[in-house]
PDB file of C-alpha atoms in Angstrom:
ATOM      1  CA  UNK Q  16      12.183  18.951  18.971  1.00  0.00           C
ATOM      2  CA  UNK Q  17      14.031  15.886  20.251  1.00  0.00           C
ATOM      3  CA  UNK Q  18      16.682  14.517  17.937  1.00  0.00           C
ATOM      4  CA  UNK Q  19      19.787  12.357  18.010  1.00  0.00           C
ATOM      5  CA  UNK Q  20      22.902  13.922  16.485  1.00  0.00           C
ATOM      6  CA  UNK Q  21      22.270  16.840  14.065  1.00  0.00           C
ATOM      7  CA  UNK Q  22      18.678  18.122  14.133  1.00  0.00           C
ATOM      8  CA  UNK Q  23      16.948  18.353  10.732  1.00  0.00           C
ATOM      9  CA  UNK Q  24      15.626  21.750   9.605  1.00  0.00           C
ATOM     10  CA  UNK Q  25      11.874  22.387   9.646  1.00  0.00           C
ATOM     11  CA  UNK Q  26      11.786  22.000   5.858  1.00  0.00           C
ATOM     12  CA  UNK Q  27      13.600  18.662   6.016  1.00  0.00           C
ATOM     13  CA  UNK Q  28      11.246  17.517   8.766  1.00  0.00           C
ATOM     14  CA  UNK Q  29       8.195  18.430   6.650  1.00  0.00           C
ATOM     15  CA  UNK Q  30       9.640  16.716   3.580  1.00  0.00           C
ATOM     16  CA  UNK Q  31      10.339  13.615   5.672  1.00  0.00           C
ATOM     17  CA  UNK Q  32       6.700  13.476   6.790  1.00  0.00           C
ATOM     18  CA  UNK Q  33       5.240  14.212   3.337  1.00  0.00           C
ATOM     19  CA  UNK Q  34       7.322  11.436   1.754  1.00  0.00           C
ATOM     20  CA  UNK Q  35       6.358   8.962   4.493  1.00  0.00           C
ATOM     21  CA  UNK Q  36       2.663   9.813   4.174  1.00  0.00           C
ATOM     22  CA  UNK Q  37       2.771   9.449   0.373  1.00  0.00           C
ATOM     23  CA  UNK Q  38       4.741   6.181   0.675  1.00  0.00           C
ATOM     24  CA  UNK Q  39       2.137   4.613   2.962  1.00  0.00           C
ATOM     25  CA  UNK Q  40      -0.805   6.032   0.975  1.00  0.00           C
ATOM     26  CA  UNK Q  41       0.442   4.664  -2.357  1.00  0.00           C
ATOM     27  CA  UNK Q  42       0.996   1.293  -0.654  1.00  0.00           C
ATOM     28  CA  UNK Q  43      -2.582   1.218   0.639  1.00  0.00           C
ATOM     29  CA  UNK Q  44      -4.001   2.260  -2.757  1.00  0.00           C
ATOM     30  CA  UNK Q  45      -1.943  -0.495  -4.418  1.00  0.00           C
ATOM     31  CA  UNK Q  46      -3.454  -3.065  -2.030  1.00  0.00           C
ATOM     32  CA  UNK Q  47      -6.958  -1.723  -2.742  1.00  0.00           C
ATOM     33  CA  UNK Q  48      -6.222  -1.929  -6.485  1.00  0.00           C
ATOM     34  CA  UNK Q  49      -5.210  -5.592  -6.131  1.00  0.00           C
ATOM     35  CA  UNK Q  50      -8.416  -6.332  -4.173  1.00  0.00           C
ATOM     36  CA  UNK Q  51     -10.402  -4.594  -6.947  1.00  0.00           C
ATOM     37  CA  UNK Q  52      -8.689  -6.774  -9.568  1.00  0.00           C
ATOM     38  CA  UNK Q  53      -9.388  -9.914  -7.486  1.00  0.00           C
ATOM     39  CA  UNK Q  54     -13.115  -9.125  -7.223  1.00  0.00           C
ATOM     40  CA  UNK Q  55     -13.399  -8.069 -10.878  1.00  0.00           C
ATOM     41  CA  UNK Q  56     -11.672 -11.276 -12.049  1.00  0.00           C
ATOM     42  CA  UNK Q  57     -14.188 -13.377 -10.095  1.00  0.00           C
ATOM     43  CA  UNK Q  58     -16.745 -11.982 -12.565  1.00  0.00           C
ATOM     44  CA  UNK Q  59     -14.466 -11.697 -15.592  1.00  0.00           C
ATOM     45  CA  UNK Q  60     -16.233 -11.274 -18.941  1.00  0.00           C
ATOM     46  CA  UNK Q  61     -15.553  -9.379 -22.159  1.00  0.00           C
ATOM     47  CA  UNK Q  62     -17.178  -6.240 -20.703  1.00  0.00           C
ATOM     48  CA  UNK Q  63     -14.800  -5.773 -17.767  1.00  0.00           C
ATOM     49  CA  UNK Q  64     -11.505  -7.027 -19.262  1.00  0.00           C
ATOM     50  CA  UNK Q  65     -10.307  -3.505 -20.068  1.00  0.00           C
ATOM     51  CA  UNK Q  66     -11.098  -2.335 -16.516  1.00  0.00           C
ATOM     52  CA  UNK Q  67      -9.216  -5.304 -15.015  1.00  0.00           C
ATOM     53  CA  UNK Q  68      -6.163  -4.548 -17.151  1.00  0.00           C
ATOM     54  CA  UNK Q  69      -6.207  -0.830 -16.336  1.00  0.00           C
ATOM     55  CA  UNK Q  70      -6.659  -1.508 -12.631  1.00  0.00           C
ATOM     56  CA  UNK Q  71      -3.795  -4.024 -12.591  1.00  0.00           C
ATOM     57  CA  UNK Q  72      -1.559  -1.454 -14.317  1.00  0.00           C
ATOM     58  CA  UNK Q  73      -2.672   1.189 -11.808  1.00  0.00           C
ATOM     59  CA  UNK Q  74      -1.817  -1.128  -8.892  1.00  0.00           C
ATOM     60  CA  UNK Q  75       1.673  -1.645 -10.381  1.00  0.00           C
ATOM     61  CA  UNK Q  76       2.180   2.114 -10.845  1.00  0.00           C
ATOM     62  CA  UNK Q  77       1.024   2.819  -7.258  1.00  0.00           C
ATOM     63  CA  UNK Q  78       3.420   0.140  -5.994  1.00  0.00           C
ATOM     64  CA  UNK Q  79       6.349   1.646  -7.896  1.00  0.00           C
ATOM     65  CA  UNK Q  80       5.479   5.124  -6.556  1.00  0.00           C
ATOM     66  CA  UNK Q  81       5.330   3.754  -3.014  1.00  0.00           C
ATOM     67  CA  UNK Q  82       8.580   1.827  -3.513  1.00  0.00           C
ATOM     68  CA  UNK Q  83      10.536   4.759  -4.981  1.00  0.00           C
ATOM     69  CA  UNK Q  84       9.329   7.175  -2.300  1.00  0.00           C
ATOM     70  CA  UNK Q  85       9.979   4.634   0.465  1.00  0.00           C
ATOM     71  CA  UNK Q  86      13.389   3.789  -0.977  1.00  0.00           C
ATOM     72  CA  UNK Q  87      14.374   7.468  -1.163  1.00  0.00           C
ATOM     73  CA  UNK Q  88      13.166   8.008   2.417  1.00  0.00           C
ATOM     74  CA  UNK Q  89      15.003   4.888   3.623  1.00  0.00           C
ATOM     75  CA  UNK Q  90      18.332   5.980   2.120  1.00  0.00           C
ATOM     76  CA  UNK Q  91      18.090   9.700   2.963  1.00  0.00           C
ATOM     77  CA  UNK Q  92      16.044  10.066   6.167  1.00  0.00           C
ATOM     78  CA  UNK Q  93      15.968   6.684   7.908  1.00  0.00           C
ATOM     79  CA  UNK Q  94      19.542   6.629   9.364  1.00  0.00           C
ATOM     80  CA  UNK Q  95      18.443   9.245  11.956  1.00  0.00           C
ATOM     81  CA  UNK Q  96      15.363   7.228  12.934  1.00  0.00           C
ATOM     82  CA  UNK Q  97      17.453   4.049  13.023  1.00  0.00           C
ATOM     83  CA  UNK Q  98      19.849   5.574  15.553  1.00  0.00           C
ATOM     84  CA  UNK Q  99      16.850   6.610  17.660  1.00  0.00           C
ATOM     85  CA  UNK Q 100      15.202   3.173  17.475  1.00  0.00           C
ATOM     86  CA  UNK Q 101      18.408   1.338  18.410  1.00  0.00           C
ATOM     87  CA  UNK Q 102      18.849   3.513  21.529  1.00  0.00           C
ATOM     88  CA  UNK Q 103      15.155   3.176  22.457  1.00  0.00           C
ATOM     89  CA  UNK Q 104      13.164   0.476  24.243  1.00  0.00           C
ATOM     90  CA  UNK Q 105      12.142  -1.341  21.019  1.00  0.00           C
ATOM     91  CA  UNK Q 106      15.354  -1.988  19.021  1.00  0.00           C
ATOM     92  CA  UNK Q 107      13.665  -4.932  17.259  1.00  0.00           C
ATOM     93  CA  UNK Q 108      11.659  -2.311  15.324  1.00  0.00           C
ATOM     94  CA  UNK Q 109      14.843  -1.917  13.285  1.00  0.00           C
ATOM     95  CA  UNK Q 110      16.737  -5.173  13.885  1.00  0.00           C
ATOM     96  CA  UNK Q 111      13.847  -7.400  12.861  1.00  0.00           C
ATOM     97  CA  UNK Q 112      10.964  -5.376  11.398  1.00  0.00           C
ATOM     98  CA  UNK Q 113      12.826  -2.884   9.186  1.00  0.00           C
ATOM     99  CA  UNK Q 114      15.416  -5.434   8.086  1.00  0.00           C
ATOM    100  CA  UNK Q 115      12.616  -7.831   7.097  1.00  0.00           C
ATOM    101  CA  UNK Q 116      10.441  -5.133   5.500  1.00  0.00           C
ATOM    102  CA  UNK Q 117      13.165  -3.673   3.292  1.00  0.00           C
ATOM    103  CA  UNK Q 118      13.748  -7.102   1.700  1.00  0.00           C
ATOM    104  CA  UNK Q 119      10.175  -8.432   1.583  1.00  0.00           C
ATOM    105  CA  UNK Q 120       9.143  -5.308  -0.297  1.00  0.00           C
ATOM    106  CA  UNK Q 121      11.323  -6.375  -3.237  1.00  0.00           C
ATOM    107  CA  UNK Q 122       9.272  -9.579  -3.570  1.00  0.00           C
ATOM    108  CA  UNK Q 123       6.055  -7.525  -3.378  1.00  0.00           C
ATOM    109  CA  UNK Q 124       7.393  -5.142  -6.042  1.00  0.00           C
ATOM    110  CA  UNK Q 125       8.033  -8.039  -8.449  1.00  0.00           C
ATOM    111  CA  UNK Q 126       4.650  -9.596  -7.646  1.00  0.00           C
ATOM    112  CA  UNK Q 127       2.713  -6.365  -8.340  1.00  0.00           C
ATOM    113  CA  UNK Q 128       4.798  -5.707 -11.471  1.00  0.00           C
ATOM    114  CA  UNK Q 129       3.775  -9.199 -12.647  1.00  0.00           C
ATOM    115  CA  UNK Q 130       0.041  -8.523 -12.119  1.00  0.00           C
ATOM    116  CA  UNK Q 131      -0.496  -6.611 -15.425  1.00  0.00           C
ATOM    117  CA  UNK Q 132       1.441  -9.335 -17.287  1.00  0.00           C
ATOM    118  CA  UNK Q 133      -0.856 -12.016 -15.855  1.00  0.00           C
ATOM    119  CA  UNK Q 134      -3.932  -9.844 -16.511  1.00  0.00           C
ATOM    120  CA  UNK Q 135      -2.982  -9.317 -20.162  1.00  0.00           C
ATOM    121  CA  UNK Q 136      -4.375 -12.774 -21.103  1.00  0.00           C
ATOM    122  CA  UNK Q 137      -7.950 -13.310 -22.194  1.00  0.00           C
ATOM    123  CA  UNK Q 138      -9.490 -13.787 -18.748  1.00  0.00           C
ATOM    124  CA  UNK Q 139     -13.006 -14.080 -20.123  1.00  0.00           C
ATOM    125  CA  UNK Q 140     -12.056 -17.136 -22.183  1.00  0.00           C
ATOM    126  CA  UNK Q 141      -9.443 -18.880 -20.037  1.00  0.00           C
ATOM    127  CA  UNK Q 142     -10.206 -20.393 -16.630  1.00  0.00           C
ATOM    128  CA  UNK Q 143      -6.489 -21.034 -16.068  1.00  0.00           C
ATOM    129  CA  UNK Q 144      -5.630 -17.394 -16.734  1.00  0.00           C
ATOM    130  CA  UNK Q 145      -8.351 -16.300 -14.266  1.00  0.00           C
ATOM    131  CA  UNK Q 146      -7.015 -18.667 -11.614  1.00  0.00           C
ATOM    132  CA  UNK Q 147      -3.479 -17.313 -12.087  1.00  0.00           C
ATOM    133  CA  UNK Q 148      -4.610 -13.684 -11.724  1.00  0.00           C
ATOM    134  CA  UNK Q 149      -6.700 -14.591  -8.658  1.00  0.00           C
ATOM    135  CA  UNK Q 150      -3.614 -16.109  -7.003  1.00  0.00           C
ATOM    136  CA  UNK Q 151      -1.388 -13.140  -7.869  1.00  0.00           C
ATOM    137  CA  UNK Q 152      -3.998 -10.525  -6.896  1.00  0.00           C
ATOM    138  CA  UNK Q 153      -4.786 -12.490  -3.709  1.00  0.00           C
ATOM    139  CA  UNK Q 154      -1.156 -12.705  -2.609  1.00  0.00           C
ATOM    140  CA  UNK Q 155      -0.624  -8.936  -2.957  1.00  0.00           C
ATOM    141  CA  UNK Q 156      -2.906  -7.867  -0.048  1.00  0.00           C
ATOM    142  CA  UNK Q 157      -1.491 -10.647   2.167  1.00  0.00           C
ATOM    143  CA  UNK Q 158       2.116  -9.591   1.681  1.00  0.00           C
ATOM    144  CA  UNK Q 159       1.177  -5.901   1.436  1.00  0.00           C
ATOM    145  CA  UNK Q 160      -0.688  -5.856   4.750  1.00  0.00           C
ATOM    146  CA  UNK Q 161       2.183  -7.734   6.413  1.00  0.00           C
ATOM    147  CA  UNK Q 162       4.582  -5.057   5.173  1.00  0.00           C
ATOM    148  CA  UNK Q 163       2.213  -2.217   6.218  1.00  0.00           C
ATOM    149  CA  UNK Q 164       2.106  -3.802   9.697  1.00  0.00           C
ATOM    150  CA  UNK Q 165       5.903  -3.859   9.812  1.00  0.00           C
ATOM    151  CA  UNK Q 166       5.892  -0.158   8.920  1.00  0.00           C
ATOM    152  CA  UNK Q 167       3.505   0.580  11.791  1.00  0.00           C
ATOM    153  CA  UNK Q 168       5.797  -1.208  14.263  1.00  0.00           C
ATOM    154  CA  UNK Q 169       8.830   0.724  12.952  1.00  0.00           C
ATOM    155  CA  UNK Q 170       6.917   3.999  13.518  1.00  0.00           C
ATOM    156  CA  UNK Q 171       6.052   2.772  17.015  1.00  0.00           C
ATOM    157  CA  UNK Q 172       9.758   2.070  17.628  1.00  0.00           C
ATOM    158  CA  UNK Q 173      10.566   5.718  16.818  1.00  0.00           C
ATOM    159  CA  UNK Q 174       7.726   7.029  19.022  1.00  0.00           C
ATOM    160  CA  UNK Q 175       8.771   4.834  21.957  1.00  0.00           C
ATOM    161  CA  UNK Q 176      12.377   5.998  21.604  1.00  0.00           C
ATOM    162  CA  UNK Q 177      11.245   9.647  21.626  1.00  0.00           C
ATOM    163  CA  UNK Q 178       9.015   9.085  24.679  1.00  0.00           C
ATOM    164  CA  UNK Q 179      11.799   7.269  26.535  1.00  0.00           C
ATOM    165  CA  UNK Q 180      14.148  10.179  25.821  1.00  0.00           C
ATOM    166  CA  UNK Q 181      11.587  12.706  27.164  1.00  0.00           C
ATOM    167  CA  UNK Q 182      11.103  10.703  30.399  1.00  0.00           C
TER     168      UNK Q 182
ATOM    169  CA  UNK W   9     -15.500 -20.804 -25.386  1.00  0.00           C
ATOM    170  CA  UNK W  10     -12.996 -21.653 -22.587  1.00  0.00           C
ATOM    171  CA  UNK W  11      -9.312 -22.136 -23.431  1.00  0.00           C
ATOM    172  CA  UNK W  12      -6.414 -22.961 -21.167  1.00  0.00           C
ATOM    173  CA  UNK W  13      -3.581 -20.964 -22.646  1.00  0.00           C
ATOM    174  CA  UNK W  14      -1.649 -18.022 -21.280  1.00  0.00           C
ATOM    175  CA  UNK W  15       1.050 -16.090 -23.113  1.00  0.00           C
ATOM    176  CA  UNK W  16       4.665 -17.259 -22.976  1.00  0.00           C
ATOM    177  CA  UNK W  17       5.612 -14.061 -21.127  1.00  0.00           C
ATOM    178  CA  UNK W  18       3.008 -14.832 -18.456  1.00  0.00           C
ATOM    179  CA  UNK W  19       4.763 -18.143 -17.821  1.00  0.00           C
ATOM    180  CA  UNK W  20       8.318 -16.831 -18.169  1.00  0.00           C
ATOM    181  CA  UNK W  21       7.853 -13.794 -15.913  1.00  0.00           C
ATOM    182  CA  UNK W  22       5.946 -15.938 -13.392  1.00  0.00           C
ATOM    183  CA  UNK W  23       8.951 -18.248 -13.207  1.00  0.00           C
ATOM    184  CA  UNK W  24      11.263 -15.214 -13.033  1.00  0.00           C
ATOM    185  CA  UNK W  25       9.191 -13.975 -10.064  1.00  0.00           C
ATOM    186  CA  UNK W  26       9.830 -17.256  -8.240  1.00  0.00           C
ATOM    187  CA  UNK W  27      13.552 -17.135  -9.076  1.00  0.00           C
ATOM    188  CA  UNK W  28      13.781 -13.462  -8.067  1.00  0.00           C
ATOM    189  CA  UNK W  29      12.077 -14.116  -4.717  1.00  0.00           C
ATOM    190  CA  UNK W  30      14.523 -16.873  -3.798  1.00  0.00           C
ATOM    191  CA  UNK W  31      17.481 -14.832  -5.101  1.00  0.00           C
ATOM    192  CA  UNK W  32      16.335 -11.894  -2.942  1.00  0.00           C
ATOM    193  CA  UNK W  33      16.457 -14.111   0.155  1.00  0.00           C
ATOM    194  CA  UNK W  34      19.823 -15.660  -0.749  1.00  0.00           C
ATOM    195  CA  UNK W  35      21.393 -12.223  -1.294  1.00  0.00           C
ATOM    196  CA  UNK W  36      20.116 -11.239   2.179  1.00  0.00           C
ATOM    197  CA  UNK W  37      22.005 -14.167   3.708  1.00  0.00           C
ATOM    198  CA  UNK W  38      25.129 -13.524   1.616  1.00  0.00           C
ATOM    199  CA  UNK W  39      25.391  -9.839   2.530  1.00  0.00           C
ATOM    200  CA  UNK W  40      24.483 -10.297   6.205  1.00  0.00           C
ATOM    201  CA  UNK W  41      26.919 -13.169   6.687  1.00  0.00           C
ATOM    202  CA  UNK W  42      29.811 -11.674   4.733  1.00  0.00           C
ATOM    203  CA  UNK W  43      31.000  -8.144   5.483  1.00  0.00           C
ATOM    204  CA  UNK W  44      33.057  -8.305   2.258  1.00  0.00           C
ATOM    205  CA  UNK W  45      29.938  -8.894   0.164  1.00  0.00           C
ATOM    206  CA  UNK W  46      28.068  -6.128   1.962  1.00  0.00           C
ATOM    207  CA  UNK W  47      30.978  -3.700   1.556  1.00  0.00           C
ATOM    208  CA  UNK W  48      31.220  -4.526  -2.167  1.00  0.00           C
ATOM    209  CA  UNK W  49      27.469  -3.954  -2.568  1.00  0.00           C
ATOM    210  CA  UNK W  50      27.800  -0.686  -0.644  1.00  0.00           C
ATOM    211  CA  UNK W  51      30.590   0.489  -2.953  1.00  0.00           C
ATOM    212  CA  UNK W  52      28.652  -0.245  -6.155  1.00  0.00           C
ATOM    213  CA  UNK W  53      25.785   2.233  -5.641  1.00  0.00           C
ATOM    214  CA  UNK W  54      26.524   3.882  -2.290  1.00  0.00           C
ATOM    215  CA  UNK W  55      23.880   1.746  -0.517  1.00  0.00           C
ATOM    216  CA  UNK W  56      23.924  -2.038  -0.174  1.00  0.00           C
ATOM    217  CA  UNK W  57      20.115  -2.012  -0.259  1.00  0.00           C
ATOM    218  CA  UNK W  58      19.984  -0.147  -3.610  1.00  0.00           C
ATOM    219  CA  UNK W  59      22.505  -2.619  -5.063  1.00  0.00           C
ATOM    220  CA  UNK W  60      20.382  -5.465  -3.693  1.00  0.00           C
ATOM    221  CA  UNK W  61      17.242  -4.114  -5.363  1.00  0.00           C
ATOM    222  CA  UNK W  62      19.047  -3.525  -8.678  1.00  0.00           C
ATOM    223  CA  UNK W  63      20.492  -7.071  -8.725  1.00  0.00           C
ATOM    224  CA  UNK W  64      17.121  -8.711  -7.985  1.00  0.00           C
ATOM    225  CA  UNK W  65      15.265  -6.595 -10.572  1.00  0.00           C
ATOM    226  CA  UNK W  66      17.913  -7.329 -13.230  1.00  0.00           C
ATOM    227  CA  UNK W  67      17.532 -11.055 -12.456  1.00  0.00           C
ATOM    228  CA  UNK W  68      13.716 -10.759 -12.666  1.00  0.00           C
ATOM    229  CA  UNK W  69      13.751  -9.033 -16.059  1.00  0.00           C
ATOM    230  CA  UNK W  70      16.594 -11.164 -17.489  1.00  0.00           C
ATOM    231  CA  UNK W  71      15.035 -14.479 -16.471  1.00  0.00           C
ATOM    232  CA  UNK W  72      11.644 -13.240 -17.676  1.00  0.00           C
ATOM    233  CA  UNK W  73      12.967 -12.819 -21.223  1.00  0.00           C
ATOM    234  CA  UNK W  74      15.319 -15.823 -21.036  1.00  0.00           C
ATOM    235  CA  UNK W  75      12.563 -18.273 -20.063  1.00  0.00           C
ATOM    236  CA  UNK W  76      10.388 -16.971 -22.903  1.00  0.00           C
ATOM    237  CA  UNK W  77      12.914 -18.071 -25.555  1.00  0.00           C
ATOM    238  CA  UNK W  78      11.840 -20.887 -27.813  1.00  0.00           C
ATOM    239  CA  UNK W  79      12.413 -24.208 -26.063  1.00  0.00           C
ATOM    240  CA  UNK W  80      12.432 -22.513 -22.639  1.00  0.00           C
ATOM    241  CA  UNK W  81       9.912 -23.280 -19.903  1.00  0.00           C
ATOM    242  CA  UNK W  82       7.804 -20.307 -21.017  1.00  0.00           C
ATOM    243  CA  UNK W  83       6.706 -22.262 -24.034  1.00  0.00           C
ATOM    244  CA  UNK W  84       5.931 -25.539 -22.225  1.00  0.00           C
ATOM    245  CA  UNK W  85       4.699 -25.065 -18.662  1.00  0.00           C
ATOM    246  CA  UNK W  86       1.061 -25.482 -17.647  1.00  0.00           C
ATOM    247  CA  UNK W  87      -0.722 -22.868 -15.532  1.00  0.00           C
ATOM    248  CA  UNK W  88      -1.206 -25.215 -12.554  1.00  0.00           C
ATOM    249  CA  UNK W  89       2.536 -25.810 -12.372  1.00  0.00           C
ATOM    250  CA  UNK W  90       3.190 -22.101 -12.826  1.00  0.00           C
ATOM    251  CA  UNK W  91       0.919 -21.156  -9.898  1.00  0.00           C
ATOM    252  CA  UNK W  92       2.590 -23.764  -7.666  1.00  0.00           C
ATOM    253  CA  UNK W  93       6.051 -22.511  -8.679  1.00  0.00           C
ATOM    254  CA  UNK W  94       5.166 -18.858  -8.022  1.00  0.00           C
ATOM    255  CA  UNK W  95       3.630 -19.616  -4.606  1.00  0.00           C
ATOM    256  CA  UNK W  96       6.497 -21.938  -3.635  1.00  0.00           C
ATOM    257  CA  UNK W  97       9.157 -19.441  -4.742  1.00  0.00           C
ATOM    258  CA  UNK W  98       7.506 -16.544  -2.941  1.00  0.00           C
ATOM    259  CA  UNK W  99       6.869 -18.584   0.194  1.00  0.00           C
ATOM    260  CA  UNK W 100      10.482 -19.772   0.211  1.00  0.00           C
ATOM    261  CA  UNK W 101      11.753 -16.202  -0.208  1.00  0.00           C
ATOM    262  CA  UNK W 102       9.502 -14.810   2.531  1.00  0.00           C
ATOM    263  CA  UNK W 103      10.242 -17.646   4.987  1.00  0.00           C
ATOM    264  CA  UNK W 104      14.013 -17.473   4.432  1.00  0.00           C
ATOM    265  CA  UNK W 105      14.044 -13.699   5.037  1.00  0.00           C
ATOM    266  CA  UNK W 106      11.712 -13.818   8.056  1.00  0.00           C
ATOM    267  CA  UNK W 107      13.470 -16.880   9.497  1.00  0.00           C
ATOM    268  CA  UNK W 108      16.932 -15.430   8.938  1.00  0.00           C
ATOM    269  CA  UNK W 109      16.257 -12.219  10.843  1.00  0.00           C
ATOM    270  CA  UNK W 110      14.178 -14.023  13.495  1.00  0.00           C
ATOM    271  CA  UNK W 111      16.565 -16.879  14.286  1.00  0.00           C
ATOM    272  CA  UNK W 112      19.957 -16.486  12.681  1.00  0.00           C
ATOM    273  CA  UNK W 113      20.834 -12.807  12.870  1.00  0.00           C
TER     274      UNK W 113
END
């Protein structure tokens, strides 16, 4: 194992990877939930209102799970990766991408938390309420995919730093 | 029958989302430009990022309930204006954060 400073134990390493995997997975499921809500609202009627509301709540819960796991990982495990990235060939993976991601995610968290509030109106009867939910549900995948992309570049920054150290 | 109303909390928390997004970006600038601010935020919870999140979420929830009070914008605003405010607030927050780390920092 290549590491900078104190090497983590095998258990810590496994926990690190499990948390990261769950963080990304919950994020992806949240985005899929928002897309589901968007499509369902395009055909909103009395029959699917309950499903729209449940799915918007589910998206918010998935986002909070992803945020709490990611936040825990960022505070506990990321300092080691950060040191690696900064010494590697892609320091912008931290200096730009992680710095941006850790603050954009707060906006996404508020947006997804707002989705069930917006979806609580009578979407079958109100065109305005439908339009509002379409905007909110449509913005979530845009910002979410941007943040997922940032995460991928941060992971690449770690990999490149490890490869550079091996060479 | 179509109606054009949304609940007062839909309006108030939508506005709070816009306020929270801009506040998020402004706190980024404040803590990155002032080591004193960042150190104070670090001291509060042990991590400046956790303090940042807590401040923004408190603002979001507080403004959400504040704007819903009688006479507040939650009782008056139309949905078109609300959508424009949410998109503008979010766009401003995202652009300030992205621009700050891209150009200024």
